[in-house]
Every structure is written in structure tokens, then in C-alpha cells.
C-alpha positions as a Python dict, from the first residue, in 0.01 Angstrom:
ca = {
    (1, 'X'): (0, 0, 0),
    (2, 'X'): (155, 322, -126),
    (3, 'X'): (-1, 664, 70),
    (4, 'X'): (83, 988, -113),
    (5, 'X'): (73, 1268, 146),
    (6, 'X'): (96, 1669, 107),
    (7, 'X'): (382, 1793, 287),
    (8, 'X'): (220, 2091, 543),
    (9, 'X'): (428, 2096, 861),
    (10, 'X'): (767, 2189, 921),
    (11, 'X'): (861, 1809, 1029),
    (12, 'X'): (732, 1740, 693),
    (13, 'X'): (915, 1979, 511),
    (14, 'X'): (1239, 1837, 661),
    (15, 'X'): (1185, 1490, 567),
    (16, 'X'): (1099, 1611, 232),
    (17, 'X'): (1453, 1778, 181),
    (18, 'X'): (1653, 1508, 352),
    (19, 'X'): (1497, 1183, 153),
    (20, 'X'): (1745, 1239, -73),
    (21, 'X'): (2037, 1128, 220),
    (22, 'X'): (1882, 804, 283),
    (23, 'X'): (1822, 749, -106),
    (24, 'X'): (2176, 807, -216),
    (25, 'X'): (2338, 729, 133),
    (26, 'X'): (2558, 437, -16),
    (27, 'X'): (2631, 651, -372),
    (28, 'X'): (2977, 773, -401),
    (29, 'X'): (2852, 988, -668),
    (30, 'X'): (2596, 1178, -463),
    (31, 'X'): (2637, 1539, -336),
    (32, 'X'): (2371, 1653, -47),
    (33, 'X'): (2213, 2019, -131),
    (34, 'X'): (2269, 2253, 110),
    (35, 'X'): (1996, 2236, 378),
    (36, 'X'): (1927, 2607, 441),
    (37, 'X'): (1960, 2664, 75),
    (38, 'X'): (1650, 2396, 3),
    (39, 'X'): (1448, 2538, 308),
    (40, 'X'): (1487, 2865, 175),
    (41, 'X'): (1437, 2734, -196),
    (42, 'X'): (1083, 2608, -46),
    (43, 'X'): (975, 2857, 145),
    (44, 'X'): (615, 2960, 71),
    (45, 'X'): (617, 3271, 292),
    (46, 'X'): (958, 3386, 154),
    (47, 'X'): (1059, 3272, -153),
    (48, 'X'): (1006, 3531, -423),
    (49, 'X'): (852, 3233, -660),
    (50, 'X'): (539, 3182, -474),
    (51, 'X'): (464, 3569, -511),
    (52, 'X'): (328, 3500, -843),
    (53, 'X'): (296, 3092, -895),
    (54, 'X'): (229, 2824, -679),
    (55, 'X'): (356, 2461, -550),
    (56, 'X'): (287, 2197, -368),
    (57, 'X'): (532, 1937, -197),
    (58, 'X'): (426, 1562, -197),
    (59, 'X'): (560, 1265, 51),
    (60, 'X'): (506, 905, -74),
    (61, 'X'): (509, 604, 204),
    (62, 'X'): (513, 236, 209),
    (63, 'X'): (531, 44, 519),
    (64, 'X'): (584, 347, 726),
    (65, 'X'): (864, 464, 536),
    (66, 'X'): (943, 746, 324),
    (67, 'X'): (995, 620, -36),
    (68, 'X'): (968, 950, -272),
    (69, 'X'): (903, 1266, -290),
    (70, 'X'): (763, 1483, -544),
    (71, 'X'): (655, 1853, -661),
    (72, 'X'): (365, 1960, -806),
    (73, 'X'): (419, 2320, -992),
    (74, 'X'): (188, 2549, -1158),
    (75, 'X'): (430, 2858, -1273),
    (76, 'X'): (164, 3125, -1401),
    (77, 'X'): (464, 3324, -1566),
    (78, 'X'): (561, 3061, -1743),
    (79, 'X'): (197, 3001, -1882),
    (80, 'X'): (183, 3326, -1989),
    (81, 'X'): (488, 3393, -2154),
    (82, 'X'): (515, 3053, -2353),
    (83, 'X'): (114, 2993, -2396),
    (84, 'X'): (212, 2606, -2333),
    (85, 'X'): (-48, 2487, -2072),
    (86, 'X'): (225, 2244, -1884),
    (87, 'X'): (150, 2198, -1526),
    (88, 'X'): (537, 2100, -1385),
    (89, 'X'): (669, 1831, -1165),
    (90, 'X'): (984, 1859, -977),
    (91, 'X'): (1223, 1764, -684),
    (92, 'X'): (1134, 1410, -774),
    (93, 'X'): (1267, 1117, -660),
    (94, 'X'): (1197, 780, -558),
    (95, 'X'): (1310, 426, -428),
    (96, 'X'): (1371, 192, -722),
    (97, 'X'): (1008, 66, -761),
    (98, 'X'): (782, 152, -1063),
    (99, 'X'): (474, 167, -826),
    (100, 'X'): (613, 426, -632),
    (101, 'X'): (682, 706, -914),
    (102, 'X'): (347, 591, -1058),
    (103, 'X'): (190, 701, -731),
    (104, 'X'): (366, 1035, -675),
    (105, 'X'): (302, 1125, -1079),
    (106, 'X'): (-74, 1030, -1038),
    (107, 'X'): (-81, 1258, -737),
    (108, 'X'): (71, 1575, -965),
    (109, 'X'): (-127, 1448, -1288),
    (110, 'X'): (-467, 1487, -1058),
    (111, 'X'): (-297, 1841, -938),
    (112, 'X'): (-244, 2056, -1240),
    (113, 'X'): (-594, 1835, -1394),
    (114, 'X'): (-793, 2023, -1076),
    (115, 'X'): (-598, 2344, -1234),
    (116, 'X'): (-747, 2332, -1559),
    (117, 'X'): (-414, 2254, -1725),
    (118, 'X'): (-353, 1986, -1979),
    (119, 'X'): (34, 1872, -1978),
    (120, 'X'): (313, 1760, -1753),
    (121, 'X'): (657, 1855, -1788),
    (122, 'X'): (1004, 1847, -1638),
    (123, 'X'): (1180, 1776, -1379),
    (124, 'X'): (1178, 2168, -1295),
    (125, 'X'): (1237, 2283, -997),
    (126, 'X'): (995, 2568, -1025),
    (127, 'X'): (1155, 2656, -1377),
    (128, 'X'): (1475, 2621, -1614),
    (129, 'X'): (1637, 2902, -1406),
    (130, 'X'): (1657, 2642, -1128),
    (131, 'X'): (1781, 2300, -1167),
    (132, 'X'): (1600, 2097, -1417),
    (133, 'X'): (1640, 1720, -1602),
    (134, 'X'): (1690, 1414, -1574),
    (135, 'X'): (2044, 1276, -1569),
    (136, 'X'): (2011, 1043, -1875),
    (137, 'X'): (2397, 959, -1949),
    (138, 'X'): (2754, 1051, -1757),
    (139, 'X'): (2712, 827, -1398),
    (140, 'X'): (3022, 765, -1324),
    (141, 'X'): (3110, 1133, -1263),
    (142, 'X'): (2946, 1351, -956),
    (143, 'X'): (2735, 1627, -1025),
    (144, 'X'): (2897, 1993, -1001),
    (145, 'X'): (2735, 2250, -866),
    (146, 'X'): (2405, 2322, -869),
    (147, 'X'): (2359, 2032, -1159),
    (148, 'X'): (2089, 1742, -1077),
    (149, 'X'): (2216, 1424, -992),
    (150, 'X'): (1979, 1106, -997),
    (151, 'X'): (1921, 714, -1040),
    (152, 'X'): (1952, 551, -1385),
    (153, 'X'): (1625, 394, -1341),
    (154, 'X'): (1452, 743, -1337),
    (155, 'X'): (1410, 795, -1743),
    (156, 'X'): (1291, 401, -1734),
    (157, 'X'): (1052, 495, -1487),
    (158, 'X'): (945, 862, -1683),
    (159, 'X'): (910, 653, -1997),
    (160, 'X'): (708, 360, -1850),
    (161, 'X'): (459, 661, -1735),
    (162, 'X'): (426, 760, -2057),
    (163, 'X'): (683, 1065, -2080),
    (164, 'X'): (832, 1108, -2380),
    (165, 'X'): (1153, 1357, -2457),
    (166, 'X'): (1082, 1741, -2481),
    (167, 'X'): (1469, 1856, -2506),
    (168, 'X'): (1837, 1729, -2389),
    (169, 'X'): (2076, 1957, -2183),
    (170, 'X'): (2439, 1884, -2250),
    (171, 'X'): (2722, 1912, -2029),
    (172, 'X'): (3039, 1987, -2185),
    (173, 'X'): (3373, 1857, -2021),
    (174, 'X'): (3672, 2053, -2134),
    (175, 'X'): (4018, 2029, -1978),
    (176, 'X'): (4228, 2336, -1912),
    (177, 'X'): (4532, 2136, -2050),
    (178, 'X'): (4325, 2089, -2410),
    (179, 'X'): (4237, 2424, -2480),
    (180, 'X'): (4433, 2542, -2727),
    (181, 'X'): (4728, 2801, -2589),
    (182, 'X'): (4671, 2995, -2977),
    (183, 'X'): (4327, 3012, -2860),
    (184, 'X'): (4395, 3175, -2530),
    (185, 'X'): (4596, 3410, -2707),
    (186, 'X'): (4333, 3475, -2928),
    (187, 'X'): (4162, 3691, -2637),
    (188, 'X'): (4384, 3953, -2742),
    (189, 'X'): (4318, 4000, -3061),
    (190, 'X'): (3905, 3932, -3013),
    (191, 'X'): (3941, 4219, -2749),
    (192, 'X'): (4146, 4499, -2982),
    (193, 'X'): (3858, 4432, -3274),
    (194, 'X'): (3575, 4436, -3016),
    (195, 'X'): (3705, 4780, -2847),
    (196, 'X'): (3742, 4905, -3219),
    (197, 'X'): (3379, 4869, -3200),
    (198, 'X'): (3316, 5054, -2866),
    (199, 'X'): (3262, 4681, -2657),
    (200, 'X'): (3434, 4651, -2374),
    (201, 'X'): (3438, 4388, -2103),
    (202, 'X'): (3506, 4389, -1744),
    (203, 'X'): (3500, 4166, -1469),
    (204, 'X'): (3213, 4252, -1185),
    (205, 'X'): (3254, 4503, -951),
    (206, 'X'): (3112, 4336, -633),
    (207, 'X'): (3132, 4678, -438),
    (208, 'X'): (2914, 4811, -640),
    (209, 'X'): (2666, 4449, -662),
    (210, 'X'): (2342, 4577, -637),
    (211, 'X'): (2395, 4783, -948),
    (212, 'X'): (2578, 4501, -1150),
    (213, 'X'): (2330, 4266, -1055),
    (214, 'X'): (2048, 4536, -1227),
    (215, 'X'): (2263, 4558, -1576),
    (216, 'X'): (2291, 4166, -1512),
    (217, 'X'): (1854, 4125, -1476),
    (218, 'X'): (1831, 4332, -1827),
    (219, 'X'): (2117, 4090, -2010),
    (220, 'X'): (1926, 3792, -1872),
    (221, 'X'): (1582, 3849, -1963),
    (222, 'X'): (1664, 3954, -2269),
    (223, 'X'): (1934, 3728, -2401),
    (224, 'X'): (1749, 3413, -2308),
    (225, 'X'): (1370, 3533, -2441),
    (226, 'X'): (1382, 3329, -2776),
    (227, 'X'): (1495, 3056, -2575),
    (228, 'X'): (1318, 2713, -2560),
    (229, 'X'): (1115, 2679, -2252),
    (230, 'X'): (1277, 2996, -2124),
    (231, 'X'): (1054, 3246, -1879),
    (232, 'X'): (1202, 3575, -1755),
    (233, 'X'): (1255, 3563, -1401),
    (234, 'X'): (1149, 3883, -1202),
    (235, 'X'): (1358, 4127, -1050),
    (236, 'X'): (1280, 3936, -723),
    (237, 'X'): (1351, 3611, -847),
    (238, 'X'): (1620, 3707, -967),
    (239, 'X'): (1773, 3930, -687),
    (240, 'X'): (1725, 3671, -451),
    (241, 'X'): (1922, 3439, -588),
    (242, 'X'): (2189, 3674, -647),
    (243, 'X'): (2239, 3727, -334),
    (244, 'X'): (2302, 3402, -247),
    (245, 'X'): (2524, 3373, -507),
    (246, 'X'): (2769, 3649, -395),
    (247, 'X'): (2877, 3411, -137),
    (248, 'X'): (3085, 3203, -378),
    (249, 'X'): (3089, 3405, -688),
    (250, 'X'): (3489, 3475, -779),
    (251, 'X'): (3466, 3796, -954),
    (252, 'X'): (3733, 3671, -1231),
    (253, 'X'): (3472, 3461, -1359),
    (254, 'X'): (3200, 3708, -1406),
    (255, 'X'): (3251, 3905, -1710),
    (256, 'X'): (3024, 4189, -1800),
    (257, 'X'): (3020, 4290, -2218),
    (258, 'X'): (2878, 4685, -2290),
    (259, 'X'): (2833, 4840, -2544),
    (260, 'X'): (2921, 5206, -2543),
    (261, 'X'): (2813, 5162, -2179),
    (262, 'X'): (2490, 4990, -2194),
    (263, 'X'): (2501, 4627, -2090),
    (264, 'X'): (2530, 4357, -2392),
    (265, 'X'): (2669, 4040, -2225),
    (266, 'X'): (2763, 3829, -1955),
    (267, 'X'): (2896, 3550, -1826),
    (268, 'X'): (2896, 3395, -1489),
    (269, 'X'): (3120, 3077, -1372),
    (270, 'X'): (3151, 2986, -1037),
    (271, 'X'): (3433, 2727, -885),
    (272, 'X'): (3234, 2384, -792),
    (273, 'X'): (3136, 2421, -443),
    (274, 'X'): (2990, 2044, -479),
    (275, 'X'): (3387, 1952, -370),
    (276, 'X'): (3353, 2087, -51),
    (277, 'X'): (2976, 2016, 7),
    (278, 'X'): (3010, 1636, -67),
    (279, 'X'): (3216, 1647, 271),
    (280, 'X'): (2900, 1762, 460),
    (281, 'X'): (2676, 1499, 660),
    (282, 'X'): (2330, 1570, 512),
    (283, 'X'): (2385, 1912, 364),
    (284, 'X'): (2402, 2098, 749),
    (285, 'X'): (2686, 2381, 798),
    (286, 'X'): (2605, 2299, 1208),
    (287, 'X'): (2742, 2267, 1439),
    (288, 'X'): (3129, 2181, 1231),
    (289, 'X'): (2999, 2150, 836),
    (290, 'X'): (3105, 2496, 840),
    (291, 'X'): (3449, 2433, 906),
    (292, 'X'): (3501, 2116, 701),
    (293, 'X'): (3330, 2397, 416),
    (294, 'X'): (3625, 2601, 471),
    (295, 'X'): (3895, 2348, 550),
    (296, 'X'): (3788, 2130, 172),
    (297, 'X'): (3738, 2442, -31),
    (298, 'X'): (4054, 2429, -75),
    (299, 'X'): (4062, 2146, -312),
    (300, 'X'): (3785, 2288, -581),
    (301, 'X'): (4004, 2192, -894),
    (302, 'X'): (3703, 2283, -1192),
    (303, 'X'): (3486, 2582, -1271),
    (304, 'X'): (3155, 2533, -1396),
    (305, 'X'): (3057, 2774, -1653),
    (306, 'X'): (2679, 2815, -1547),
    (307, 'X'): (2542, 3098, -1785),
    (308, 'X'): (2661, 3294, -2072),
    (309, 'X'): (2458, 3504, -2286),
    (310, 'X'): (2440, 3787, -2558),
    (311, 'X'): (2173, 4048, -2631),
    (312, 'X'): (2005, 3949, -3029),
    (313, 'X'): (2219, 4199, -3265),
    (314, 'X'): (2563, 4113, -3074),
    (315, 'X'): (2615, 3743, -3147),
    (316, 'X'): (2849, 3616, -3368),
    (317, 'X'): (3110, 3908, -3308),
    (318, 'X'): (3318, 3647, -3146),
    (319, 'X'): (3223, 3805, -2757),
    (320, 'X'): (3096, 3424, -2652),
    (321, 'X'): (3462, 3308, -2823),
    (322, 'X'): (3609, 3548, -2531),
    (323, 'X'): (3420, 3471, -2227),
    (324, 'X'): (3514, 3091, -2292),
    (325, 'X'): (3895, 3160, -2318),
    (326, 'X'): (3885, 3399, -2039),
    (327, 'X'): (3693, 3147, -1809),
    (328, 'X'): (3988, 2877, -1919),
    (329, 'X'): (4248, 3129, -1882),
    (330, 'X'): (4168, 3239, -1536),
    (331, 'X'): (4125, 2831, -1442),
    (332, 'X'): (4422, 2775, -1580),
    (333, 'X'): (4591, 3024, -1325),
    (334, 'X'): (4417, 2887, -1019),
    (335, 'X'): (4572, 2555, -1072),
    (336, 'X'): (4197, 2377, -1205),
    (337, 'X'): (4234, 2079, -1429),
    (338, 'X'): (3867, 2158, -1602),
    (339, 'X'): (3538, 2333, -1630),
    (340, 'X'): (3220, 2220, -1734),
    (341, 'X'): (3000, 2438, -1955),
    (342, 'X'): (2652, 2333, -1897),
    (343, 'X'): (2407, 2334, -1952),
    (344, 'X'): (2331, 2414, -2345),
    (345, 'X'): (2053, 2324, -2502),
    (346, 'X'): (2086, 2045, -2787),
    (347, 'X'): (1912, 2270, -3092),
    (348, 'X'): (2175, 2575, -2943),
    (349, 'X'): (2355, 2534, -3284),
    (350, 'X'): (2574, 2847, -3155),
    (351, 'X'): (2754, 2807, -2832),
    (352, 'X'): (2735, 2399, -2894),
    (353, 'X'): (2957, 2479, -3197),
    (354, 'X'): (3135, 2746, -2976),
    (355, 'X'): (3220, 2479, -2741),
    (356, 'X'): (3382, 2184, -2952),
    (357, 'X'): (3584, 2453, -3082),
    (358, 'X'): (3790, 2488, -2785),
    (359, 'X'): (3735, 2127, -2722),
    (360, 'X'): (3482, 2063, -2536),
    (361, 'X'): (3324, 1697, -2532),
    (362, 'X'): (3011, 1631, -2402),
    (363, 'X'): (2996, 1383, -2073),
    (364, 'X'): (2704, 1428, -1933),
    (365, 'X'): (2312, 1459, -2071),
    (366, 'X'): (1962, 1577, -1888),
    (367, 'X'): (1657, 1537, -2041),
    (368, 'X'): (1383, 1733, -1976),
    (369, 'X'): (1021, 1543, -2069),
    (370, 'X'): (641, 1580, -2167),
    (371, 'X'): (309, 1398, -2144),
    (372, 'X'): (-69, 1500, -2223),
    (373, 'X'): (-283, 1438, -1898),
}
């Protein structure tokens, strides 16, 4: 007998987040999310998502135990800026038994149903600005930061429910040592032409981060509008996770492209705090994860280059060529072996080709998937 119950107390809400420990407790591949970071992340009362959309959190048990989880999303901005009616599912996972994911989908399938809406889509965790996919290939590796990590048997599972594929998310691997040194110096030369031009790039000022982070919003939204499955996120949205990001952002790896002064580009990479955070007993910085934190951070040896876009009229001027070569540059000079670009969509003829130039193979693949209900 499989029970499927909403998540509405606090205890609940911390079994929810830490099912994932006992799931993956004997995977040497698993990395635990950071507990305040998911508390905050679900936060009805607080988190800037749930001032325009809405969520609920699902529990599944069998025999008194926890045995999956689930998330049933209805994003209203995403409904009105794409015009798909897809109800979403997210922070899914579950024991290896097909009854159990059958159980927790039902529950979400019934959910967006009640909502009027007529498809199911992801994993999302509220939206592609958050994590998002299904690891479908690269196992063997852990997950870097803030990239999903799950069973095999998950896309079997998705697929026996009926799921088909909506779109892949690649992961490219590319090793300092491989990039080209011709390439690297390259940058150079891309720079002198682009500054001919009246483009400039700069690293981030982090004194001045609350109006970086405003030229950053514009970029964003703008850059990414034409994008599959894209929504804007809202200044809120976005803010607030900016500001958890200045915590680990290394300002060498956030580049900012203008124009004449008005903001064209960016691109943010951020060392892979999953080193350090796979040291931590069930994602808690208490009472001495904080100091094991510190103490491991010291061996981050790869970058993960988590966004990089252009405003439509300044592509192919060879500004995407830079950011790459300046992200491998700067790795290169902090002693890091490699960086993972990711993620890029598969029909992203551009940066995919932008990629393999300086080497890049792909390792790792998410799908994200789709089902009439």
C-alpha cells in the first residue's frame, strides 16, 4: 500500500529535503544540497517564486517509510509567456520501484488536472532558471554544482509513465590542459577588434553588486527570451538568488560585455562548491559542516561555466569566443584541471559549436520530458 501525502508541517518539510540522504546514502557519486539553501528554496512565505505561482510538496510512504518525494508546480509566468499549458513536476525522486513514481506522478497528474491545465513537464524545480532534467547519461562522474544528480532507473521509470523527450541539456567537459594556448591568445586579438567597435568587457565590480546585478537582470531576460522553454525571471527572483550567489561568486569569472556603456553580455562561472559540500553529513553547515566547508574548499580543482549570454544583434562578433577563453584562462591560473559548460541546449547550434571549438566533449546529458494528462 503506497499513501501519497501533502507535505504541510515543518517536520514534513524536513523529511521532504533530507529523503534524498537516505536514497543516495551508499552513492559515491551523490552530493547533499545545502539544507538552508533547500528550506529557503521552499519557502512559501519567503521565496520570491510563490509571489506569483504556486507549489505543492508531496511525501510518498510504504510500510511506514518514506519512499519519494515529489513537486507539483503550476508557474503562471511561465503560462503566460510561452502559452504552453504544462502543469510541472519537480524535486522528484523515488526508491527503485515503478509503483512508487506511478503514485507520486498520479498525485501531480490529478494536481495541475484540478488546475485546468492539460500537460506535464520536467523535472523543474519551479523553472529552467533552477535545476531541471533528468540525468540520462555521464554516472560515473558527480554532479557539479548546482547540476541534478539522480538514479539511472529514473528515465525508465518517466518513460514507463508515458513521458516522452521534450529537449536534452548537455554538459560539456573541457580540460584546461586541451584548450588550445593559440586560442587563449586569441583573447587579445578578439578584445582589440571588439574595443574598435566601442565593446568593452570587465570583470564585476562586487562593491558596487546591487547595481551590477540590475545591468545583469536586463542581459538575462533579454538574451534568453527566444529561448526554448525559457521564462524571464522577475527582479525578485532574480535578486534573490543573487544574493546568495555572492557568497561564492569569484569575480574573475564574471565578465560583463557593454556596449558604449549599456550592458550587452555576460557571463557567470563559479568554482564547484559540490567539492567541498560532498564532505557535509546531510547538507548541514552545524554545528562543524562549516568548518570542514572552509577546511575542503581548498581542493575545488574545476569551474563550472553556469550561464553565458548575448543580447540578439551582438552574437556572432566572437564576444561568446572570449568569455570561454577567459573562463579557461583564469582556471588555468588557479591551478583547475577543467570546467564544465553546462548546460546548453541540444538545438543551441551556436555556443554547442562554440564549445567543440575549444574542445569541449560532451559527458554528461539531462533530459527534460512531456506527457498529455
Amino acid at each position: 500500500m503506497i499513501e501519497v501525502i501533502q507535505v504541510q508541517e515543518k517536520k514534513d518539510l524536513k523529511k521532504f529535503i533530507d529523503f534524498p540522504h537516505e536514497l543516495y546514502a551508499h552513492d559515491g557519486n551523490y552530493v547533499p544540497e545545502l539544507y538552508l539553501a533547500q528550506k529557503d528554496l521552499l519557502d512559501k512565505k519567503n521565496h520570491p517564486f510563490f509571489q506569483h505561482s504556486e507549489a505543492d510538496f508531496f511525501l510518498a510512504y510504504k510500510d511506514n517509510t518514506i519512499v519519494g518525494r515529489i513537486a507539483a508546480i503550476k508557474n503562471n509566468n511561465y503560462l503566460e509567456f510561452t502559452g504552453d499549458q504544462s502543469g510541472k513536476f519537480g524535486f522528484f525522486d523515488t526508491i527503485e520501484d515503478y509503483e512508487v513514481a506511478e503514485a507520486l506522478l498520479n498525485k501531480v497528474a490529478a494536481w495541475q488536472k484540478e488546475r485546468g491545465l492539460s500537460k506535464l513537464s520536467g523535472p523543474e524545480n519551479y523553472s529552467t532558471n533552477e535545476t531541471c532534467g533528468t540525468l540520462i547519461e555521464g554516472f560515473d562522474t558527480p554532479p557539479t554544482v548546482m547540476m541534478p544528480y539522480n538514479k539511472p532507473y529514473y528515465k525508465e521509470f518517466l518513460e514507463r509513465y508515458g513521458f516522452e523527450k521534450d529537449m536534452d541539456l548537455l554538459s560539456y567537459k573541457i580540460k584546461t590542459e586541451d584548450v588550445p594556448d593559440k586560442l587563449i591568445r586569441m583573447s587579445d586579438k578578439i578584445l582589440e577588434r571588439l574595443n574598435s567597435k566601442g565593446i568593452t568587457i570587465r570583470k564585476i565590480n562586487l562593491k558596487k553588486f546591487t547595481e551590477e546585478i540590475d545591468k545583469i537582470i536586463e542581459i538575462y531576460n533579454s538574451a534568453w527570451e527566444k529561448n526554448w522553454g525559457f521564462v524571464p525571471m522577475t527582479d525578485a527572483e532574480f535578486k534573490h538568488a543573487a544574493k546568495d550567489m555572492k557568497q561564492i561568486v569569484d569575480p574573475d569569472f564574471v565578465l560583463i560585455a557593454e556596449h558604449e556603456g549599456k550592458p550587452i553580455g555576460f557571463t557567470l562561472s563559479i568554482p564547484d562548491m559540490n567539492i567541498p559540500l560532498k564532505k557535509l553529513k546531510r547538507g548541514r553547515l552545524l554545528p562543524f559542516g562549516i568548518f570542514k566547508l572552509l577546511y575542503h574548499k581548498k581542493n575545488i580543482d574545476r569551474v563550472r561555466i553556469v550561464t553565458l549570454g548575448l543580447v540578439e544583434g551582438y552574437r556572432k562578433m566572437g564576444i561568446d569566443a572570449y568569455f570561454y577563453m577567459k573562463a579557461f584562462e583564469e582556471a588555468k591560473k588557479k591551478g583547475m584541471s577543467f570546467g564544465e559548460a553546462s548546460w546548453i541546449l541540444e538545438n543551441n547550434d551556436m555556443m554547442n559549436k562554440a564549445i567543440e571549438n575549444i574542445n569541449g566533449k560532451v559527458y554528461k546529458k539531462h533530459r527534460l520530458f512531456k506527457k498529455a494528462i
